[in-house]
Amino acid sequence: MNTIEVDHLKRIYRAQIGVFKRSIKEVVAVEDISFEVKAGELFGLLGPNGAGKTTTVKMLTTLSIPSGGAARVAGFDVVKQANEVRKRIGFIFGGERGLYWRLTGDDNLRYFASLYGVDPSVSKKRIPYLMELVGLQGRGNERVGGYSRGMKQRLHVARTLLHDPEILFLDEPTIGLDPVGAREFRSVILNLQSQKKTILLTTHYMFEADALSDRIAIINKGVVIAMDTPSGLKQHVSDLSVVEVETFGASEAAIEKLRALPFVDALSIEDREQKQMLLVQTVRGAEAVPDVIAALEGQRVGRVIVREPTLEDAYVRLVGSQS
Amino acid sequence: MNYLNLFRYWRTVLVVAEMSIRMQFSDGFVLFAIVFQPMIIAILALFMLKDKGPDFAMFVVVGSGLTGLWSSLLFVSGNSINVERWIGTLESLVGAPTPFDVIVFGKNLANVFQSLLSMVTSYTLAAFLFGYSLSLTQPLLFFITLLLSLFAFICFGITIAPLFIMYRSVQQWQNAMEFPVYIMCGFLFPIALLPGWTTPLSYLLPPYWAALALHGTSTTMMPFDQIAFSWMMMILFSVMDLIIASQLFKIMLYKARVDATLEVD
């Protein structure tokens, strides 16, 4: 049974520009997106900045009106039956905002519990349970302004679970968290997944999507360019290997020379402080290494590794082929 | 607003009011608008009218209290929507199943009850600082009028709130909206002192009827039929305000979701 049904959804933003001669500027945030999410599934939405991920989530959470297409959440239309949808969903938009910093953690939860119609006798028991679930036990009577970023994001999770929603929309929930905080957060998401919640997760972190998602849709420029299980998406690059080359200040010319080699399928660069990691996708595997090194002649080269492709490599290939 | 919502969501209204009060009491600007500004106005007015006797002192007490009510409603209620937008909670409120006008009602309830502090502050100043012995001429009718006035102010505030959701530039006009209401509604002097053509405009403002009945029951023996007429006008305006606000909220929340103005750009 599908819990979320998205059918050719479209969103155009219109903004007035100019002071004396006013004109309307249109920006297409979502061009044409369709997908379905089954009950109890954790569905990942991946894409570069500006791809339309957050806009899609805003439409599904009734906070934004689609310009075209339709969407149903828990069987209800997100525009015509917005209030029915709201009763059944919880949502988190990444970051620290969206909480009352002058109130304590417990008071924030009591406030939102009231807005979601949770009976006070229920919320009295549920608030300590949720604070413990997200690892904030004993901190409920402190003002949220004094919480760390990770604590605030965990409080968001508690807030969104107050009315025990069937469906959760998590929009980049781990953004800005330190590695330990992000790991703890992922364990909370796994916990929710084990409770058979339907979760739509958007993230920039490929390993996070790979580890958590049952299925993933990759969107770019407002359209879905691929949709499959993580292992299914990796099949897009099953013919490839990745040669990782550590360089120190490699020149643009050398990188372009490398990119132009006929056996290079895709090349991405990760900047890591003083060095860059060049990720060369190629069908030739280890045999490509001598030619890669030769192309980087005159550059300072460190370690060279050949490895199997990951979801990130599949993402790079899919999004790269669109650019 | 669907009136039944007020009964259905009474618990939510009280929680929203409680949390608003908790938040506002830790905000210096709000304390200034509610406590210190009316205190300053009261001191100035009491000095100007100090030779006119205790009746005028009570007039000032009630009048400065009304200025506190209006300032609180205009700045705190109006700004509260923008504050929700800035801190990123507006989307969470709109995305909750509780009707948004119920939330705004709770916020306004908190604001007007806090504004009663203005009246208490002014009363204390007049009684102790200037040595006036203050008494109400019609205490029972005054307290009934006060309750109706608070309800009328809350409802008037609800019609203003949607404008702040949709048009962020309305904030620029807040200062310009403060003093005309003080003057047109006879908070600190009778509107009879104003040019005659302004009188019909005063009649259209619910705070005018609140000020008329509050002054009448605190400093004079206002005839009951006139008090009752003021009550009726307050109830009439409150009903009209709630109906208008209900429609404005529907239109403006829909428009805000179309134009994506629920969040900060």
Coordinates of C-alpha atoms in Angstrom, one line a residue:
Chain A
M1 CA 0.0 0.0 0.0
N2 CA 1.4 3.4 -0.9
T3 CA 1.4 6.0 1.8
I4 CA 2.8 8.8 -0.3
E5 CA 1.8 9.2 -3.9
V6 CA 3.4 12.0 -5.9
D7 CA 2.0 12.5 -9.4
H8 CA 3.8 14.9 -11.8
L9 CA 4.2 17.5 -9.1
K10 CA 5.4 20.9 -10.3
R11 CA 6.3 24.1 -8.4
I12 CA 7.0 27.5 -9.9
Y13 CA 8.0 30.5 -7.7
R14 CA 7.1 33.9 -9.0
A15 CA 8.9 37.0 -7.7
Q16 CA 8.4 40.7 -8.6
I17 CA 11.7 42.3 -9.8
G18 CA 12.5 45.9 -10.5
V19 CA 11.5 49.1 -8.8
F20 CA 10.1 51.4 -11.5
K21 CA 9.5 48.8 -14.3
R22 CA 8.2 45.8 -12.4
S23 CA 8.2 42.4 -14.0
I24 CA 7.6 38.9 -12.8
K25 CA 10.5 36.5 -12.7
E26 CA 9.6 32.8 -12.7
V27 CA 11.8 30.1 -11.2
V28 CA 10.9 26.5 -11.7
A29 CA 11.9 24.7 -8.5
V30 CA 10.2 21.4 -9.3
E31 CA 9.6 20.6 -13.0
D32 CA 7.9 17.2 -12.9
I33 CA 8.3 14.8 -10.1
S34 CA 6.5 11.5 -9.6
F35 CA 7.2 8.7 -7.0
E36 CA 5.4 6.5 -4.5
V37 CA 6.4 5.5 -1.0
K38 CA 5.1 2.3 0.5
A39 CA 3.9 2.1 4.2
G40 CA 6.9 1.5 6.5
E41 CA 9.4 2.3 3.8
L42 CA 12.3 4.7 4.3
F43 CA 12.6 6.6 1.1
G44 CA 15.6 8.8 0.3
L45 CA 15.5 11.8 -1.8
L46 CA 18.9 12.8 -3.1
G47 CA 20.0 15.7 -5.3
P48 CA 22.4 18.6 -5.5
N49 CA 21.5 22.0 -4.0
G50 CA 18.6 23.6 -5.8
A51 CA 17.4 20.2 -7.2
G52 CA 13.9 20.7 -5.7
K53 CA 14.2 18.3 -2.6
T54 CA 13.0 20.8 0.0
T55 CA 10.4 22.3 -2.3
T56 CA 9.0 18.8 -2.8
V57 CA 8.9 18.1 1.0
K58 CA 7.2 21.5 1.6
M59 CA 4.5 20.6 -0.9
L60 CA 4.0 17.2 0.7
T61 CA 3.8 18.7 4.2
T62 CA 1.1 21.1 3.0
L63 CA 3.3 24.2 3.6
S64 CA 3.5 25.0 -0.1
I65 CA 0.9 24.8 -2.8
P66 CA 1.9 22.9 -6.0
S67 CA 1.7 24.8 -9.3
G68 CA 0.7 21.6 -11.0
G69 CA 0.3 17.8 -10.5
A70 CA -1.1 16.2 -7.4
A71 CA 0.1 14.5 -4.3
R72 CA -1.6 12.3 -1.7
V73 CA -0.2 11.6 1.8
A74 CA -1.9 8.9 3.9
G75 CA -4.6 8.8 1.3
F76 CA -5.4 12.6 1.5
D77 CA -4.8 15.3 -1.0
V78 CA -2.2 17.7 0.2
V79 CA -4.1 20.8 -1.0
K80 CA -7.8 19.9 -0.6
Q81 CA -7.4 17.9 2.6
A82 CA -4.4 19.6 4.1
N83 CA -5.7 19.3 7.7
E84 CA -6.2 15.6 7.4
V85 CA -2.6 15.3 6.1
R86 CA -1.3 17.5 9.0
K87 CA -2.8 15.2 11.7
R88 CA -0.9 12.2 10.3
I89 CA 2.5 13.6 9.5
G90 CA 5.5 15.0 11.3
F91 CA 8.2 17.0 9.7
I92 CA 11.7 18.4 10.4
F93 CA 13.6 20.9 8.4
G94 CA 17.3 20.7 9.1
G95 CA 19.0 23.2 11.4
E96 CA 18.5 24.7 14.8
R97 CA 15.6 27.0 13.9
G98 CA 11.9 26.1 14.5
L99 CA 12.0 25.9 18.3
Y100 CA 11.3 28.4 21.0
W101 CA 14.7 29.2 22.5
R102 CA 13.3 31.1 25.5
L103 CA 11.3 28.1 26.6
T104 CA 12.6 24.9 28.1
G105 CA 12.8 21.7 26.1
D106 CA 9.8 20.3 28.0
D107 CA 7.7 23.4 27.5
N108 CA 8.5 23.3 23.8
L109 CA 7.1 19.8 23.6
R110 CA 4.1 20.6 25.8
Y111 CA 3.3 23.6 23.5
F112 CA 3.5 21.5 20.3
A113 CA 1.7 18.6 21.9
S114 CA -1.2 21.0 22.6
L115 CA -1.2 22.2 18.9
Y116 CA -1.4 18.6 17.8
G117 CA -4.3 17.9 20.1
V118 CA -2.5 15.5 22.3
D119 CA -4.4 15.0 25.5
P120 CA -2.4 16.5 28.5
S121 CA -2.5 13.1 30.4
V122 CA -0.9 11.4 27.3
S123 CA 1.7 14.2 26.7
K124 CA 2.7 14.1 30.4
K125 CA 3.9 10.5 29.9
R126 CA 5.0 10.9 26.3
I127 CA 7.3 13.9 26.8
P128 CA 9.7 12.1 29.2
Y129 CA 9.6 9.0 27.0
L130 CA 10.5 11.0 23.9
M131 CA 13.2 13.0 25.7
E132 CA 14.8 9.7 26.6
L133 CA 14.4 8.3 23.1
V134 CA 16.4 11.2 21.7
G135 CA 18.9 11.2 24.5
L136 CA 17.8 14.4 26.2
Q137 CA 16.7 12.9 29.5
G138 CA 17.4 15.2 32.4
R139 CA 17.8 18.3 30.2
G140 CA 14.0 19.0 29.7
N141 CA 13.9 21.8 32.2
E142 CA 16.7 23.8 30.6
R143 CA 16.1 26.6 28.1
V144 CA 16.5 25.5 24.5
G145 CA 18.8 28.5 23.9
G146 CA 21.4 26.8 25.9
Y147 CA 21.2 23.5 23.9
S148 CA 23.9 22.5 21.5
R149 CA 23.0 22.2 17.8
G150 CA 22.8 18.5 18.0
M151 CA 20.5 18.7 21.1
K152 CA 18.2 21.1 19.3
Q153 CA 18.0 18.8 16.3
R154 CA 17.2 15.9 18.6
L155 CA 14.5 17.9 20.3
H156 CA 13.1 18.5 16.8
V157 CA 12.7 14.7 16.5
A158 CA 11.0 14.5 19.8
R159 CA 8.7 17.4 18.7
T160 CA 7.7 15.6 15.6
L161 CA 6.9 12.4 17.3
L162 CA 4.6 13.9 19.9
H163 CA 1.4 12.9 18.2
D164 CA 2.8 9.6 17.0
P165 CA 2.5 10.3 13.3
E166 CA 2.4 7.5 10.7
I167 CA 4.6 9.4 8.3
L168 CA 7.8 11.5 8.9
F169 CA 9.4 14.0 6.6
L170 CA 13.0 14.6 7.5
D171 CA 14.6 17.3 5.4
E172 CA 18.4 17.2 5.8
P173 CA 18.1 16.4 9.5
T174 CA 21.8 15.8 10.1
I175 CA 23.0 19.0 8.4
G176 CA 25.6 20.8 10.5
L177 CA 26.0 18.0 13.1
D178 CA 29.4 16.8 14.1
P179 CA 30.1 13.1 13.2
V180 CA 29.2 11.8 16.6
G181 CA 26.0 13.8 16.7
A182 CA 25.1 12.7 13.1
R183 CA 25.7 9.0 14.1
E184 CA 23.5 9.3 17.1
F185 CA 20.9 10.9 15.0
R186 CA 21.0 8.1 12.5
S187 CA 20.5 5.6 15.2
V188 CA 17.3 7.5 16.2
I189 CA 16.1 7.3 12.6
L190 CA 16.9 3.5 12.5
N191 CA 14.9 3.2 15.7
L192 CA 11.9 5.0 14.1
Q193 CA 12.3 2.7 11.0
S194 CA 12.1 -0.3 13.3
Q195 CA 8.7 1.1 14.5
K196 CA 7.4 0.8 11.0
K197 CA 7.1 4.5 10.4
T198 CA 7.0 5.7 6.8
I199 CA 9.9 8.1 6.4
L200 CA 10.9 10.4 3.6
L201 CA 14.5 11.5 4.1
T202 CA 16.4 14.1 2.1
T203 CA 20.1 14.3 2.6
H204 CA 23.3 15.4 1.0
Y205 CA 25.2 12.5 2.6
M206 CA 25.4 9.5 0.4
F207 CA 26.6 7.1 3.0
E208 CA 23.6 8.2 5.1
A209 CA 21.2 7.5 2.3
D210 CA 22.9 4.3 1.5
A211 CA 22.8 3.0 5.1
L212 CA 19.3 4.1 5.9
S213 CA 17.1 4.0 2.7
D214 CA 15.1 1.2 1.4
R215 CA 14.8 3.1 -1.9
I216 CA 16.2 6.3 -3.3
A217 CA 15.1 8.8 -5.9
I218 CA 17.8 11.0 -7.3
I219 CA 16.4 14.4 -8.5
N220 CA 18.2 17.0 -10.5
K221 CA 16.8 20.3 -11.9
G222 CA 13.4 19.4 -10.6
V223 CA 13.0 16.0 -12.2
V224 CA 13.6 12.4 -11.0
I225 CA 16.6 11.1 -12.9
A226 CA 16.8 7.7 -11.2
M227 CA 14.9 5.7 -8.6
D228 CA 15.9 2.3 -7.2
T229 CA 17.2 0.5 -4.1
P230 CA 20.7 1.6 -3.1
S231 CA 22.2 -1.6 -4.5
G232 CA 20.1 -1.1 -7.7
L233 CA 21.5 2.4 -8.1
K234 CA 25.0 1.1 -7.7
Q235 CA 24.4 -1.2 -10.6
H236 CA 24.5 2.0 -12.8
V237 CA 28.2 1.9 -12.1
S238 CA 28.8 -1.8 -11.7
D239 CA 30.9 -1.8 -14.9
L240 CA 33.2 0.8 -13.4
S241 CA 36.0 1.0 -10.8
V242 CA 37.1 4.1 -9.1
V243 CA 40.7 5.2 -9.0
E244 CA 41.3 7.6 -6.1
V245 CA 44.4 9.8 -6.5
E246 CA 45.6 12.0 -3.7
T247 CA 47.2 15.2 -5.1
F248 CA 48.6 18.3 -3.5
G249 CA 47.7 21.5 -5.4
A250 CA 47.1 19.8 -8.8
S251 CA 46.7 22.4 -11.6
E252 CA 43.6 23.0 -13.6
A253 CA 45.4 22.1 -16.8
A254 CA 46.5 18.7 -15.3
I255 CA 43.0 17.9 -14.1
E256 CA 41.5 18.8 -17.5
K257 CA 44.1 16.6 -19.2
L258 CA 43.1 13.8 -17.0
R259 CA 39.4 14.4 -17.6
A260 CA 40.1 14.3 -21.4
L261 CA 41.5 10.7 -21.3
P262 CA 39.3 8.4 -23.3
F263 CA 38.8 5.8 -20.6
V264 CA 37.7 8.3 -18.0
D265 CA 34.0 8.0 -17.5
A266 CA 33.6 10.7 -14.9
L267 CA 35.9 12.7 -12.7
S268 CA 35.1 14.4 -9.4
I269 CA 37.3 16.3 -7.0
E270 CA 37.0 16.4 -3.2
D271 CA 39.0 19.2 -1.5
R272 CA 40.5 18.1 1.8
E273 CA 42.4 21.0 3.3
Q274 CA 45.8 21.1 1.6
K275 CA 45.1 18.2 -0.7
Q276 CA 42.6 17.1 -3.3
M277 CA 41.2 13.6 -3.9
L278 CA 40.6 13.0 -7.6
L279 CA 38.0 10.3 -8.1
V280 CA 38.3 8.8 -11.5
Q281 CA 35.6 6.5 -12.7
T282 CA 36.8 4.1 -15.3
V283 CA 36.0 0.7 -16.8
R284 CA 39.7 -0.2 -16.9
G285 CA 40.1 -0.5 -13.2
A286 CA 43.7 -1.0 -12.0
E287 CA 45.0 -1.0 -15.6
A288 CA 44.2 2.7 -15.8
V289 CA 46.5 3.7 -13.0
P290 CA 49.8 4.2 -15.1
D291 CA 47.9 6.4 -17.6
V292 CA 46.3 8.4 -14.8
I293 CA 49.7 9.0 -13.1
A294 CA 51.2 9.9 -16.5
A295 CA 48.5 12.5 -17.1
L296 CA 49.4 14.0 -13.7
E297 CA 53.1 14.3 -14.6
G298 CA 54.7 17.3 -12.9
Q299 CA 52.1 17.3 -10.1
R300 CA 52.7 16.2 -6.5
V301 CA 50.8 12.8 -6.2
G302 CA 50.3 10.9 -2.9
R303 CA 48.4 7.7 -2.4
V304 CA 46.6 5.9 -5.3
I305 CA 43.8 3.5 -4.5
V306 CA 41.5 1.4 -6.8
R307 CA 38.2 0.5 -5.2
E308 CA 34.6 -0.6 -6.0
P309 CA 32.1 2.1 -6.8
T310 CA 29.8 3.4 -4.1
L311 CA 26.3 5.1 -4.2
E312 CA 28.1 8.4 -4.3
D313 CA 29.9 7.3 -7.6
A314 CA 26.5 6.3 -9.0
Y315 CA 25.1 9.7 -8.0
V316 CA 28.1 11.5 -9.6
R317 CA 27.6 9.6 -12.8
L318 CA 23.8 10.1 -12.9
V319 CA 23.9 13.8 -12.0
G320 CA 27.0 14.4 -14.0
S321 CA 25.5 13.0 -17.2
Q322 CA 22.6 15.5 -16.8
S323 CA 24.9 18.5 -16.5
Chain B
M1 CA -13.2 32.2 13.3
N2 CA -15.6 29.3 13.7
Y3 CA -16.8 30.2 17.3
L4 CA -17.1 26.5 18.1
N5 CA -13.3 26.3 17.6
L6 CA -12.9 28.5 20.7
F7 CA -14.7 25.9 22.8
R8 CA -13.2 22.9 21.0
Y9 CA -9.6 24.2 21.4
W10 CA -10.0 26.0 24.8
R11 CA -7.2 24.0 26.2
T12 CA -4.9 24.9 23.3
V13 CA -5.8 28.5 23.7
L14 CA -4.7 28.4 27.3
V15 CA -1.4 26.6 26.6
V16 CA -0.6 29.1 23.8
A17 CA -1.4 32.0 26.2
E18 CA 0.7 30.5 29.0
M19 CA 3.7 29.9 26.7
S20 CA 3.4 33.3 25.2
I21 CA 3.5 34.9 28.6
R22 CA 6.6 32.8 29.6
M23 CA 8.4 33.9 26.5
Q24 CA 7.4 37.5 26.7
F25 CA 8.4 38.0 30.3
S26 CA 12.0 37.2 29.2
D27 CA 11.9 39.8 26.4
G28 CA 13.0 43.3 27.4
F29 CA 11.2 45.0 24.5
V30 CA 7.9 43.5 25.5
L31 CA 8.3 44.5 29.1
F32 CA 9.0 48.0 27.9
A33 CA 5.9 48.1 25.7
I34 CA 3.7 46.7 28.5
V35 CA 5.1 48.1 31.7
F36 CA 7.5 51.0 31.2
Q37 CA 5.9 52.9 28.2
P38 CA 2.5 53.1 29.9
M39 CA 4.3 54.2 33.1
I40 CA 6.0 57.0 31.3
I41 CA 2.7 58.1 29.7
A42 CA 1.0 57.9 33.1
I43 CA 3.7 60.1 34.8
L44 CA 3.6 62.7 32.0
A45 CA -0.2 62.8 32.1
L46 CA -0.5 62.9 35.9
F47 CA 2.0 65.8 36.0
M48 CA 0.0 67.7 33.4
L49 CA -3.3 67.0 35.2
K50 CA -2.1 67.1 38.8
D51 CA -4.2 70.2 39.7
K52 CA -7.4 68.6 38.3
G53 CA -8.1 66.2 41.1
P54 CA -8.6 62.5 41.6
D55 CA -11.2 62.1 38.9
F56 CA -8.7 63.0 36.3
A57 CA -6.1 60.7 37.9
M58 CA -8.4 57.8 37.4
F59 CA -9.0 58.9 33.8
V60 CA -5.2 58.8 33.3
V61 CA -5.0 55.4 35.0
V62 CA -7.6 53.9 32.7
G63 CA -6.3 55.8 29.7
S64 CA -2.7 54.8 30.1
G65 CA -3.8 51.2 30.6
L66 CA -5.6 51.4 27.3
T67 CA -2.5 52.7 25.6
G68 CA -0.7 49.7 27.0
L69 CA -3.4 47.4 25.6
W70 CA -3.3 48.9 22.2
S71 CA 0.6 49.0 22.0
S72 CA 0.8 45.4 23.2
L73 CA -1.7 44.3 20.6
L74 CA -0.2 46.2 17.8
F75 CA 3.5 45.5 18.4
V76 CA 3.5 42.2 20.3
S77 CA 0.7 40.5 18.5
G78 CA 1.8 41.9 15.1
N79 CA 5.4 41.2 15.6
S80 CA 4.8 37.8 17.1
I81 CA 3.9 36.6 13.6
N82 CA 7.1 38.0 12.2
V83 CA 9.1 36.7 15.1
E84 CA 7.6 33.2 14.4
R85 CA 8.8 33.6 10.8
W86 CA 12.3 34.7 11.9
I87 CA 12.8 31.9 14.3
G88 CA 11.4 29.4 11.9
T89 CA 8.4 28.3 13.9
L90 CA 5.7 29.8 11.6
E91 CA 5.8 26.8 9.3
S92 CA 5.4 24.5 12.3
L93 CA 2.4 26.4 13.5
V94 CA 0.8 26.6 10.1
G95 CA 1.6 22.9 9.5
A96 CA -0.1 21.9 12.8
P97 CA -3.8 20.7 12.7
T98 CA -4.9 23.5 15.1
P99 CA -6.5 26.4 13.2
F100 CA -4.1 29.3 13.0
D101 CA -6.6 31.8 14.2
V102 CA -7.0 29.8 17.4
I103 CA -3.2 30.1 18.0
V104 CA -3.4 33.9 17.3
F105 CA -6.3 34.1 19.7
G106 CA -4.2 32.5 22.4
K107 CA -1.3 34.8 21.8
N108 CA -3.6 37.9 21.9
L109 CA -5.2 36.6 25.1
A110 CA -1.7 36.5 26.7
N111 CA -1.0 40.0 25.4
V112 CA -4.1 41.7 26.7
F113 CA -3.8 40.0 30.1
Q114 CA -0.3 41.2 30.4
S115 CA -1.5 44.6 29.4
L116 CA -3.6 44.7 32.5
L117 CA -0.2 45.2 34.1
S118 CA -0.2 48.7 32.5
M119 CA -3.3 49.6 34.4
V120 CA -2.1 48.1 37.7
T121 CA 1.2 50.0 37.2
S122 CA -0.5 53.3 36.5
Y123 CA -2.9 52.7 39.4
T124 CA 0.1 52.1 41.8
L125 CA 1.9 55.2 40.5
A126 CA -1.2 57.5 40.9
A127 CA -2.0 56.1 44.3
F128 CA 1.4 56.1 45.9
L129 CA 3.6 58.5 43.9
F130 CA 1.0 61.3 43.6
G131 CA -0.9 60.5 46.7
Y132 CA -4.3 60.1 45.1
S133 CA -7.0 58.0 46.7
L134 CA -8.5 56.2 43.7
S135 CA -11.9 54.6 43.6
L136 CA -14.2 53.4 40.9
T137 CA -17.5 55.1 40.5
Q138 CA -19.3 52.0 39.2
P139 CA -17.0 49.0 40.2
L140 CA -19.2 46.1 39.0
L141 CA -20.1 47.7 35.7
F142 CA -16.4 48.7 35.3
F143 CA -15.2 45.1 35.7
I144 CA -17.9 43.8 33.3
T145 CA -16.8 46.5 30.8
L146 CA -13.2 45.5 31.3
L147 CA -13.8 41.9 30.4
L148 CA -15.8 42.8 27.3
S149 CA -13.0 45.3 26.4
L150 CA -10.4 42.7 26.6
F151 CA -12.4 40.4 24.4
A152 CA -13.0 43.3 21.9
F153 CA -9.3 44.1 21.9
I154 CA -8.4 40.4 21.3
C155 CA -10.8 40.2 18.4
F156 CA -9.6 43.5 16.9
G157 CA -6.0 42.2 17.1
I158 CA -7.0 39.0 15.3
T159 CA -8.0 41.1 12.2
I160 CA -4.6 42.7 12.2
A161 CA -2.6 39.5 12.5
P162 CA -3.3 38.1 8.9
L163 CA -1.9 41.3 7.4
F164 CA 1.4 40.7 9.1
I165 CA 1.5 37.1 7.8
M166 CA 1.0 38.2 4.2
Y167 CA 2.5 41.6 4.0
R168 CA 5.9 41.8 5.7
S169 CA 6.1 45.5 4.9
V170 CA 3.1 46.2 7.2
Q171 CA 5.6 46.3 10.0
Q172 CA 6.9 49.6 8.7
W173 CA 3.5 51.1 9.4
Q174 CA 3.2 49.9 13.0
N175 CA 4.5 53.2 14.6
A176 CA 2.2 55.2 12.4
M177 CA -0.8 53.1 13.6
E178 CA -0.1 53.6 17.3
F179 CA -0.8 57.2 18.2
P180 CA -3.8 57.8 15.9
V181 CA -5.7 55.1 17.8
Y182 CA -4.7 56.7 21.2
I183 CA -6.1 60.0 19.9
M184 CA -9.1 58.8 17.9
C185 CA -10.4 56.5 20.6
G186 CA -10.2 59.0 23.4
F187 CA -7.8 57.1 25.6
L188 CA -6.3 60.1 27.3
F189 CA -8.8 62.9 26.5
P190 CA -12.4 63.0 25.2
I191 CA -12.9 62.9 21.5
A192 CA -15.1 65.9 21.8
L193 CA -11.9 67.9 21.8
L194 CA -11.2 66.7 18.2
P195 CA -12.7 68.2 15.0
G196 CA -16.3 67.1 14.4
W197 CA -15.5 65.2 11.2
T198 CA -13.3 62.7 13.0
T199 CA -16.1 61.5 15.3
P200 CA -17.6 58.9 12.8
L201 CA -14.1 57.5 12.4
S202 CA -13.9 57.0 16.1
Y203 CA -17.2 55.2 16.2
L204 CA -15.8 52.6 13.7
L205 CA -12.9 51.7 16.1
P206 CA -13.8 49.1 18.7
P207 CA -11.3 50.5 21.2
Y208 CA -13.3 53.7 21.2
W209 CA -16.3 52.0 22.7
A210 CA -14.1 50.2 25.3
A211 CA -12.5 53.6 26.3
L212 CA -15.9 55.3 26.5
A213 CA -17.4 52.7 28.8
L214 CA -14.3 52.2 30.9
H215 CA -13.9 55.9 31.5
G216 CA -17.6 56.3 32.1
T217 CA -17.8 53.5 34.7
S218 CA -14.5 54.5 36.5
T219 CA -14.8 58.3 36.7
T220 CA -18.4 59.3 36.2
M221 CA -21.9 57.9 36.8
M222 CA -22.5 57.0 33.2
P223 CA -26.2 56.1 32.6
F224 CA -26.7 52.3 32.2
D225 CA -28.3 52.6 28.8
Q226 CA -25.2 54.3 27.4
I227 CA -23.0 51.6 29.1
A228 CA -25.1 48.9 27.6
F229 CA -24.9 50.5 24.2
S230 CA -21.1 50.5 24.4
W231 CA -21.2 46.8 25.4
M232 CA -23.4 46.0 22.5
M233 CA -21.1 47.9 20.1
M234 CA -18.1 45.9 21.5
I235 CA -19.9 42.6 21.1
L236 CA -21.0 43.6 17.6
F237 CA -17.5 44.6 16.6
S238 CA -16.0 41.5 18.1
V239 CA -18.4 39.2 16.1
M240 CA -17.6 41.2 13.0
D241 CA -13.9 41.0 13.7
L242 CA -13.9 37.3 14.2
I243 CA -15.9 36.7 10.9
I244 CA -13.6 39.0 8.9
A245 CA -10.5 37.5 10.5
S246 CA -11.7 34.0 9.7
Q247 CA -11.9 34.9 6.0
L248 CA -8.7 36.9 6.0
F249 CA -6.8 34.0 7.6
K250 CA -8.1 31.5 5.0
I251 CA -7.2 33.8 2.1
M252 CA -3.9 34.9 3.5
L253 CA -2.6 31.5 4.6
Y254 CA -3.4 30.1 1.2
K255 CA -1.7 33.0 -0.5
A256 CA 1.3 32.7 1.9
R257 CA 1.6 29.0 0.8
V258 CA 1.4 30.0 -2.8
D259 CA 3.9 32.8 -2.5
A260 CA 6.2 30.9 -0.1
T261 CA 6.2 33.7 2.5
L262 CA 5.9 31.4 5.6
E263 CA 9.7 31.4 5.9
V264 CA 12.4 34.0 5.8
D265 CA 13.9 34.6 2.3

